[in-house]
Tab-separated table of C-alpha atoms in Angstrom:
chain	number	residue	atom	x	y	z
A	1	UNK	CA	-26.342	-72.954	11.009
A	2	UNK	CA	-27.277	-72.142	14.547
A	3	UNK	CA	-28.882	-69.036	15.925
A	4	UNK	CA	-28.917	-67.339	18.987
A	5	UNK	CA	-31.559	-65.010	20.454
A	6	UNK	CA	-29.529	-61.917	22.285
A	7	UNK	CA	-31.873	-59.733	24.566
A	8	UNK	CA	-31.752	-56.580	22.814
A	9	UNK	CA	-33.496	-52.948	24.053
A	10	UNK	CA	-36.568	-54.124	22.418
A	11	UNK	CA	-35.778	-57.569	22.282
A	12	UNK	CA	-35.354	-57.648	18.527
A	13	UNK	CA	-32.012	-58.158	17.094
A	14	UNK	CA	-30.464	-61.625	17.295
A	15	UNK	CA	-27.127	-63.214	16.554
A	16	UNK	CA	-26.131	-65.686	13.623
A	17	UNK	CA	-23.703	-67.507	14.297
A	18	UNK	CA	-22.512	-69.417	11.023
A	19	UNK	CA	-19.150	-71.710	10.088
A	20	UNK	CA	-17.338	-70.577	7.879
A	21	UNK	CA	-13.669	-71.772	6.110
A	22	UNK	CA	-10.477	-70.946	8.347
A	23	UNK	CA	-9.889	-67.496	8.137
A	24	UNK	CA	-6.945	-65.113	8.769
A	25	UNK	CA	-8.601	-62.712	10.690
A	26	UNK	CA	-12.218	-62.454	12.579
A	27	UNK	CA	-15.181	-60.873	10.133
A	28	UNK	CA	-18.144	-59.407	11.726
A	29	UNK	CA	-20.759	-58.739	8.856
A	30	UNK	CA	-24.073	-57.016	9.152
A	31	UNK	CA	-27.327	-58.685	7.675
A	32	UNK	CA	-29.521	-55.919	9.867
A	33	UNK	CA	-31.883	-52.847	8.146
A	34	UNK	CA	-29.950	-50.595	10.932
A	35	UNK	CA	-25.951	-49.030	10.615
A	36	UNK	CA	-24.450	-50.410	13.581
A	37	UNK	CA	-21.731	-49.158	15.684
A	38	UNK	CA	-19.586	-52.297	16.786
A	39	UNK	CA	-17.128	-52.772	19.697
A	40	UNK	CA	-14.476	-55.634	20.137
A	41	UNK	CA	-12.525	-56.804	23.455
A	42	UNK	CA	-10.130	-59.779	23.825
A	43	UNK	CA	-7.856	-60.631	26.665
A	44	UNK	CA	-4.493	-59.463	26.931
A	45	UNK	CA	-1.998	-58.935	29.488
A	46	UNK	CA	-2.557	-56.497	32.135
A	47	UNK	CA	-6.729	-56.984	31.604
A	48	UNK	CA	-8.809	-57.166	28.645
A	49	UNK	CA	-8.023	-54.940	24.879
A	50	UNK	CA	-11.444	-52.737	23.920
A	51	UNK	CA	-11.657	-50.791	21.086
A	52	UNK	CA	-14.913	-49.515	19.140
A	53	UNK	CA	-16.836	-47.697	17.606
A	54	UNK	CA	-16.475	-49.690	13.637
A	55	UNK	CA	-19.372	-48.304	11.907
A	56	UNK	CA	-21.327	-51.184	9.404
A	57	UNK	CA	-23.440	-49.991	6.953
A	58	UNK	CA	-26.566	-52.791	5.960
A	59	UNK	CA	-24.806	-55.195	4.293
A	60	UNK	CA	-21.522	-54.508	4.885
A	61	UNK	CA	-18.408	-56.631	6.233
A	62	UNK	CA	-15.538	-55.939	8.514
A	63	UNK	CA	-12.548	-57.419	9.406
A	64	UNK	CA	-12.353	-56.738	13.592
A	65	UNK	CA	-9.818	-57.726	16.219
A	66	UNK	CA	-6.421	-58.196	14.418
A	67	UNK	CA	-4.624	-58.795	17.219
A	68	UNK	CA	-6.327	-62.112	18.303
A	69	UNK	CA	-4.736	-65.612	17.308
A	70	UNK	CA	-7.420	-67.373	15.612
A	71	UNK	CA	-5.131	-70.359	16.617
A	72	UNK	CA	-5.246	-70.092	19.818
A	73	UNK	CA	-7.999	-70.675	22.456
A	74	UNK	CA	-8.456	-66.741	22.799
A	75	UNK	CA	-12.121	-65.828	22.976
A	76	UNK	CA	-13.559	-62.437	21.056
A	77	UNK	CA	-16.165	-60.302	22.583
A	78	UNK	CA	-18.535	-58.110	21.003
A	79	UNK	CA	-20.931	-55.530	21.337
A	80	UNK	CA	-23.142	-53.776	18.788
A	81	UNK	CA	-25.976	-50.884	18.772
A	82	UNK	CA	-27.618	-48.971	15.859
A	83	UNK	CA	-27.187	-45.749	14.695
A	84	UNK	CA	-29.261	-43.050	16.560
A	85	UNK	CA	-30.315	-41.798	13.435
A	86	UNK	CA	-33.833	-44.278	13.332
A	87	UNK	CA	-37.367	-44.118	15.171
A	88	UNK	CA	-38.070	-46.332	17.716
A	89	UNK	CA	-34.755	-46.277	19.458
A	90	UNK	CA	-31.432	-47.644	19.653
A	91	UNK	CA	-31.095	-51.322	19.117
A	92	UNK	CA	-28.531	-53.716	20.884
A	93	UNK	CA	-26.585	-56.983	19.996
A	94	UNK	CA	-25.483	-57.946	23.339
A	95	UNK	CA	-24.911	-60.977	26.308
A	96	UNK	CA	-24.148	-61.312	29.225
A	97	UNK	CA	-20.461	-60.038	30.035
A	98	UNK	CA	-19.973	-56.397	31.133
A	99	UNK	CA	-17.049	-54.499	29.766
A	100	UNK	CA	-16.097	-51.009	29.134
A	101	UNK	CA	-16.839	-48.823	26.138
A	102	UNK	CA	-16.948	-44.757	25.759
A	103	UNK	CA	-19.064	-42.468	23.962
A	104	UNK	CA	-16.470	-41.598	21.223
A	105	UNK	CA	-14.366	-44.002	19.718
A	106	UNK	CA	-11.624	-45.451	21.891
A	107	UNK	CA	-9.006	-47.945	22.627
A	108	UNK	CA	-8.509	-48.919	26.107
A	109	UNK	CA	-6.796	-51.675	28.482
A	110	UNK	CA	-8.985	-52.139	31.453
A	111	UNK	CA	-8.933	-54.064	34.674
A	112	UNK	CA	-11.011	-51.945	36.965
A	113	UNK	CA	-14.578	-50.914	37.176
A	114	UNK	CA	-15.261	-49.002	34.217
A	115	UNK	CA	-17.136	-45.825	36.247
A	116	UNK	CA	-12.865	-45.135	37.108
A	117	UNK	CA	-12.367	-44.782	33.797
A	118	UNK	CA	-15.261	-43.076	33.610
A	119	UNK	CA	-16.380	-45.363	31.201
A	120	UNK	CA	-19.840	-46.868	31.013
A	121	UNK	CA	-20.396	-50.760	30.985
A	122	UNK	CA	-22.240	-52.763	28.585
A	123	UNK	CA	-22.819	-56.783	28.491
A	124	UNK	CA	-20.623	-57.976	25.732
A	125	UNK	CA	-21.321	-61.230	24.047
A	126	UNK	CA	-18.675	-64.152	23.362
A	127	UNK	CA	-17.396	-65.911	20.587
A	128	UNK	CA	-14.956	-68.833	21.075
A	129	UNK	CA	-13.362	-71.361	18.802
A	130	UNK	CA	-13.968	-71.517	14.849
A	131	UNK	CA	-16.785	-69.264	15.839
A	132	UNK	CA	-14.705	-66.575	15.849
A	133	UNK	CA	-14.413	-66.488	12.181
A	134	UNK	CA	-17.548	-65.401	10.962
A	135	UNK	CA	-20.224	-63.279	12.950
A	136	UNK	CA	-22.982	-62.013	11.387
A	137	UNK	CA	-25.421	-59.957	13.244
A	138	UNK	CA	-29.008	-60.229	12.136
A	139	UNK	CA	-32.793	-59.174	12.908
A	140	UNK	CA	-35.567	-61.576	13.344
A	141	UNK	CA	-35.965	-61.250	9.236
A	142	UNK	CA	-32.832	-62.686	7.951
A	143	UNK	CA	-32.556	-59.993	5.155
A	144	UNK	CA	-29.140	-61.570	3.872
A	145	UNK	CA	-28.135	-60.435	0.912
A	146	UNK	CA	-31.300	-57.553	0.981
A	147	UNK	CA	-29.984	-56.186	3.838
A	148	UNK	CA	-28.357	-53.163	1.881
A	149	UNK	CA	-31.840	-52.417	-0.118
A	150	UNK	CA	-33.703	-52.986	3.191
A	151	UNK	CA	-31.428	-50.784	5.364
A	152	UNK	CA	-32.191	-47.904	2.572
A	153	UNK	CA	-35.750	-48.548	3.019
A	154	UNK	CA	-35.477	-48.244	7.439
A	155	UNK	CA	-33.063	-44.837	6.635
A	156	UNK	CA	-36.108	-43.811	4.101
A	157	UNK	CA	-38.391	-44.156	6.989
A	158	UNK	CA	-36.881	-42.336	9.377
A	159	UNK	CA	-35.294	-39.402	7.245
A	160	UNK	CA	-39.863	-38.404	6.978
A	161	UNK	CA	-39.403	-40.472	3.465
A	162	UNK	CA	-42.296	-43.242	3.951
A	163	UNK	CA	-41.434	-46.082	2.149
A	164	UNK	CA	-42.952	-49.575	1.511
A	165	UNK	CA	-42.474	-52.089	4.272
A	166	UNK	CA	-38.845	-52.887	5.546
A	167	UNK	CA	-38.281	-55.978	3.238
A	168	UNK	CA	-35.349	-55.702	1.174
A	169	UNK	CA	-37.163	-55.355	-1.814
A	170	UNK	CA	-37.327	-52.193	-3.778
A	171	UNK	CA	-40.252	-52.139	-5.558
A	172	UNK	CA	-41.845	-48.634	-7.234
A	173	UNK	CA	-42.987	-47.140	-3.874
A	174	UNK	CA	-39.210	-47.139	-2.298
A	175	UNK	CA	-37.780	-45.645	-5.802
A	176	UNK	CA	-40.151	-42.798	-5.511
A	177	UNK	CA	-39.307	-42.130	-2.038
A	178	UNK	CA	-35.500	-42.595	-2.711
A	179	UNK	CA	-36.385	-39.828	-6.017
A	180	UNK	CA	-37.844	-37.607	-3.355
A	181	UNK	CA	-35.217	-37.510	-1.368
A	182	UNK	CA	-32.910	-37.201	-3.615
A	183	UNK	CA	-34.797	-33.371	-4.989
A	184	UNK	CA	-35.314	-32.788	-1.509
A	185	UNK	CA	-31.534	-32.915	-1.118
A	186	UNK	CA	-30.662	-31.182	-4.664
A	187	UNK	CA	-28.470	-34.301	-5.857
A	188	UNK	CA	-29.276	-34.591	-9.874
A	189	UNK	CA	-28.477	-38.579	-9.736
A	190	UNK	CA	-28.920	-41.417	-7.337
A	191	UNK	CA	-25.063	-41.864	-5.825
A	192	UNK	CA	-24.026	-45.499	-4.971
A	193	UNK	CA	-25.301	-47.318	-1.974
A	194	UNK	CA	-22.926	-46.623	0.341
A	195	UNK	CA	-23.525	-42.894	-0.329
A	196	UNK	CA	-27.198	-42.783	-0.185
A	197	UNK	CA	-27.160	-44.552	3.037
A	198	UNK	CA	-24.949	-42.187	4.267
A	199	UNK	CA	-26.671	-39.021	3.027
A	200	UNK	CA	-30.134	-40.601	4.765
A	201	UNK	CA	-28.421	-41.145	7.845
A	202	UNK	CA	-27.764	-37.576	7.882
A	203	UNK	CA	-31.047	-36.345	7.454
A	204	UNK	CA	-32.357	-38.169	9.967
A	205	UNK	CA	-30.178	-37.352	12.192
A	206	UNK	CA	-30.684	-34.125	11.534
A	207	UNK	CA	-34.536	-34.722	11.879
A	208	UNK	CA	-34.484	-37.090	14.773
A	209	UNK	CA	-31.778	-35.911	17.029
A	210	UNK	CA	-34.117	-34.491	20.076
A	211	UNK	CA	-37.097	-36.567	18.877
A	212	UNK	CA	-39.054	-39.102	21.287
A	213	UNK	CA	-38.184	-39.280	25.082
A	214	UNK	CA	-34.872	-38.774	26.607
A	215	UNK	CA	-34.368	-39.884	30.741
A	216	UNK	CA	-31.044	-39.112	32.340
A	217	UNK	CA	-29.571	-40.342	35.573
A	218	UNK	CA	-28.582	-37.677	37.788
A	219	UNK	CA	-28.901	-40.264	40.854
A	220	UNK	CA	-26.039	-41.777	42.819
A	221	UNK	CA	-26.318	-44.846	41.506
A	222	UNK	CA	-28.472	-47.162	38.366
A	223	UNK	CA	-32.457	-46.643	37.861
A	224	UNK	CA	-34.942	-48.135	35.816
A	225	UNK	CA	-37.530	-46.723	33.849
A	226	UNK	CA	-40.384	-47.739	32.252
A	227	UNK	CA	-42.655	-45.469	29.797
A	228	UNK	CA	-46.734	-45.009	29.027
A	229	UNK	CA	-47.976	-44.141	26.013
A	230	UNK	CA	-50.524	-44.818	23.081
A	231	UNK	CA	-50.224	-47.083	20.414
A	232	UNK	CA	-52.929	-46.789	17.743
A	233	UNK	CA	-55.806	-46.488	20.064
A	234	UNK	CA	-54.573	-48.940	22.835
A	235	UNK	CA	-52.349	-47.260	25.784
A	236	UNK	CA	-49.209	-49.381	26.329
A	237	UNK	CA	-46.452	-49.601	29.194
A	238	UNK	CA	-43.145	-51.408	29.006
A	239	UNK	CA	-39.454	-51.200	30.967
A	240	UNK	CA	-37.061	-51.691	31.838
A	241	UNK	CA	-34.555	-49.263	30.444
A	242	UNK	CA	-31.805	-49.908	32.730
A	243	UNK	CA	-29.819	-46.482	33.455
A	244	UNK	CA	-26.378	-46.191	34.911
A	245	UNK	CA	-25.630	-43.134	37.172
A	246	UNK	CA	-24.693	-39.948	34.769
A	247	UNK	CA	-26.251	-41.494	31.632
A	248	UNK	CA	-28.602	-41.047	29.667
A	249	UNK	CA	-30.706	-43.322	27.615
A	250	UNK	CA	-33.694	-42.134	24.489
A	251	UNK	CA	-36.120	-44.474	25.268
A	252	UNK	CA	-38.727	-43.797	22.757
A	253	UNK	CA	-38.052	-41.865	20.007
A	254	UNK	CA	-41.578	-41.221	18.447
A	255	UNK	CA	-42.291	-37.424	17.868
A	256	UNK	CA	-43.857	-35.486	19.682
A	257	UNK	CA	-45.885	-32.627	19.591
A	258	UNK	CA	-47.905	-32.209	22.381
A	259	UNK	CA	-46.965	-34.155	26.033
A	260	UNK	CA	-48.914	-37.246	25.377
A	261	UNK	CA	-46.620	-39.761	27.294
A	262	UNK	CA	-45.565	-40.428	30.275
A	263	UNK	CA	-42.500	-42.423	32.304
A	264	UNK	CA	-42.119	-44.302	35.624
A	265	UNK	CA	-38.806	-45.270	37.241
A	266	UNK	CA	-37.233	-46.636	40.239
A	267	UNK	CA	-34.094	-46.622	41.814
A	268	UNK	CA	-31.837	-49.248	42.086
A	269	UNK	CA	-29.790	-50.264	45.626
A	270	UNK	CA	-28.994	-53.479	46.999
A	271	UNK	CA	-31.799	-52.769	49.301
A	272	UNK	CA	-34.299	-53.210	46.960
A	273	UNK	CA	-36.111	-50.175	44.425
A	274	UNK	CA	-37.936	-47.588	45.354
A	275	UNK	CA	-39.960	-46.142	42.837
A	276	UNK	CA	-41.016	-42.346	41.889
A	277	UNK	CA	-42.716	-39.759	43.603
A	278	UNK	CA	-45.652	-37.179	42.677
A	279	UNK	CA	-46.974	-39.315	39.616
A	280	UNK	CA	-50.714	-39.081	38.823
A	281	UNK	CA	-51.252	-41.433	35.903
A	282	UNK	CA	-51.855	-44.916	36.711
A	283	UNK	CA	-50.084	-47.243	34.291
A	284	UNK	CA	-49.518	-51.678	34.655
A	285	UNK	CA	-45.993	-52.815	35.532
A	286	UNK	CA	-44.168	-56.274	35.892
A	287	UNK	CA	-40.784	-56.813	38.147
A	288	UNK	CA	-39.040	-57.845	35.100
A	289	UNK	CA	-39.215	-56.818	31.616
A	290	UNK	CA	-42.568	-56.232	30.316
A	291	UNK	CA	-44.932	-54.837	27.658
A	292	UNK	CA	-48.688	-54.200	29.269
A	293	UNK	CA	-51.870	-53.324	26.945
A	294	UNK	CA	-54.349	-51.531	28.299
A	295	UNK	CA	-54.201	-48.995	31.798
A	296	UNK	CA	-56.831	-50.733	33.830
A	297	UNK	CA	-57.206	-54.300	35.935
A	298	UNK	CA	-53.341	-54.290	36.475
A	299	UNK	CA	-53.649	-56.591	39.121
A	300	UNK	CA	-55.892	-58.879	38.123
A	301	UNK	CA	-54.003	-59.628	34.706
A	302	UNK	CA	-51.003	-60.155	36.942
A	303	UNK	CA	-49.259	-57.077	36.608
A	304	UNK	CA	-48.940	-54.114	39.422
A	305	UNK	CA	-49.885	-50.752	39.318
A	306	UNK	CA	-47.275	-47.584	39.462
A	307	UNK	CA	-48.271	-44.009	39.079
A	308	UNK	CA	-46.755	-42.416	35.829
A	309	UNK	CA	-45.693	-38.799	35.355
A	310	UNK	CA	-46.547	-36.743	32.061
A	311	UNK	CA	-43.393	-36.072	30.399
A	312	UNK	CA	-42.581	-32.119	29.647
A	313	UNK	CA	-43.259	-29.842	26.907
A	314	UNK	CA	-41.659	-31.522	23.839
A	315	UNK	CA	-38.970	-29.287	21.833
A	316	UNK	CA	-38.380	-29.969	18.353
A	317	UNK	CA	-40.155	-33.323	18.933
A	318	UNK	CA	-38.562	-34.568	21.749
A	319	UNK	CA	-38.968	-34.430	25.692
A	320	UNK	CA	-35.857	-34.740	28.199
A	321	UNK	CA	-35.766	-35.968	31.627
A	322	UNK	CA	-33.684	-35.653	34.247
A	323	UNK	CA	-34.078	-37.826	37.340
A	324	UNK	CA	-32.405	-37.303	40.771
A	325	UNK	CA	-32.138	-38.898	44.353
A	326	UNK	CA	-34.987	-36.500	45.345
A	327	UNK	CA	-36.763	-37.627	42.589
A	328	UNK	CA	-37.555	-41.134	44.643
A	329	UNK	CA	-39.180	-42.576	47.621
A	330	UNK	CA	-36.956	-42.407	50.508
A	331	UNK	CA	-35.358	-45.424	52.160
């Protein structure tokens, strides 16, 4: 069994990659606490076939890509990302080769850049040979077969349930919160798995949608942006959130209540970057990506120093950005 750390968002998720006996058609299974949303490309003629979104519930298993020959050399790509239903922010399964994918669900033949398409591009990762078979996408704690019990527990968390620790195993403290929920939502018995996870999805949705930090790119081309704030009692920075033009991205998603963090970015040219005016909050940065403790001594822990700005008044929890040419340092 051989695994495969994929640079996520937050650097978390990875990629199992297991054998498996010959199959008819390529599974993609989910071992992770989040629901994923799941795209698949292959080559065809005229460019390369993309199609998404296939939603995966914890635990669940899919049979993707129908169309490819499993016995032929033809490669499968994918690309995954969690629900936007949880704190912290959306998560990523992802490598290195860019393809297109939409907001909605689509199904698309594409040999151009994906901005004519207006499309946005995300790195796809590939599978090749008996590979193909089986791919199971999995967190740093291979919850296996806990993964439904432990993507309950995540959903509990974010839905305002608090739950025991994310571990797959439900002991008394994630029954009570499940019982909560389930008065809160006037259902008289717990429904099967699948159900529950939905209906907790839902809620927090419904309680997380314009929660944490929101940046979009009104610029004429990418930016990247990197965000301040405190964690416990210890201020943090990282970035980069890497922002196409006329995206946007939630790049935290803690509530808020009061405008206690801030964001830096800089824009992206093949000149170089040039980073954001009028901020007044000194913060530690790194040319690549980065996490920094503590606001002071950037320089001498090897780090620079960028000026942050406050974010604005959060509504219903959540702060949104909008970042435009004038927005940056000029050439």
């Amino acid at each position: 069994m051989l695994r495969y750390l994929l640079a996520g968002l937050l650097a978390l998720p990875v990629l199992l990659l297991t054998s498996a006996p010959r199959a008819d058609a390529a599974e993609l299974c989910n071992e992770t606490s989040y629901i994923v949303e799941a795209a698949a490309a292959w080559a065809v003629e005229g460019g390369v076939a993309i199609e998404g979104w296939t939603r995966l519930r914890p635990g669940n298993c899919v049979t993707i890509a129908d169309d490819v020959d499993l016995d032929s050399d033809q490669p499968i790509f994918y690309y995954a990302k969690s629900s936007i239903a949880y704190l912290g922010g959306v998560r990523e399964w992802r490598g290195t080769v860019p393809l297109c994918v939409d907001e909605s669900d689509f199904e698309v033949v594409a040999n151009t850049r994906c901005s004519s398409l207006g499309m946005a591009s995300r790195d796809f990762f590939i599978r090749e040979g008996e590979d193909r078979e089986r791919t199971v996408l999995v967190e740093p704690v291979d919850f296996g077969r806990r993964a439904t019990t432990a993507g309950i527990q995540r959903l509990l968390q974010s839905a305002g349930y608090p739950s025991s620790t994310v571990d797959g195993l439900e002991g008394n403290t994630t029954r009570r919160a499940v019982s909560t929920f389930l008065r809160d939502a006037g259902l008289s018995s717990r429904p099967d798995n699948d159900a529950l996870i939905d209906a907790l999805e839902a809620r927090a949705l419904a309680r997380n949608a314009a929660s944490g930090l929101t940046v979009c790119n009104d610029a004429d081309g990418d930016i990247a942006v990197a965000i301040g704030h405190q964690v416990g009692t210890i201020w943090q920075s990282r970035g980069w959130w890497r922002i196409h033009a006329g995206e946007c991205a939630r790049v935290l998603a803690t509530r808020f209540e009061t405008p206690t963090a801030f964001f830096y970015a800089e824009r992206i040219n093949t000149a170089g970057r040039r980073g954001l005016i009028d901020g007044s909050e000194s913060f530690c940065v790194a040319p690549a990506r980065f996490v920094a403790e503590g606001r002071r001594d950037c320089a001498e822990r090897g780090y620079a120093a960028a000026n942050f700005r406050r974010i604005t008044e959060p509504s219903d929890g959540g702060s949104r950005i909008s970042l435009g040419e004038g927005d940056f340092r000029r050439p």
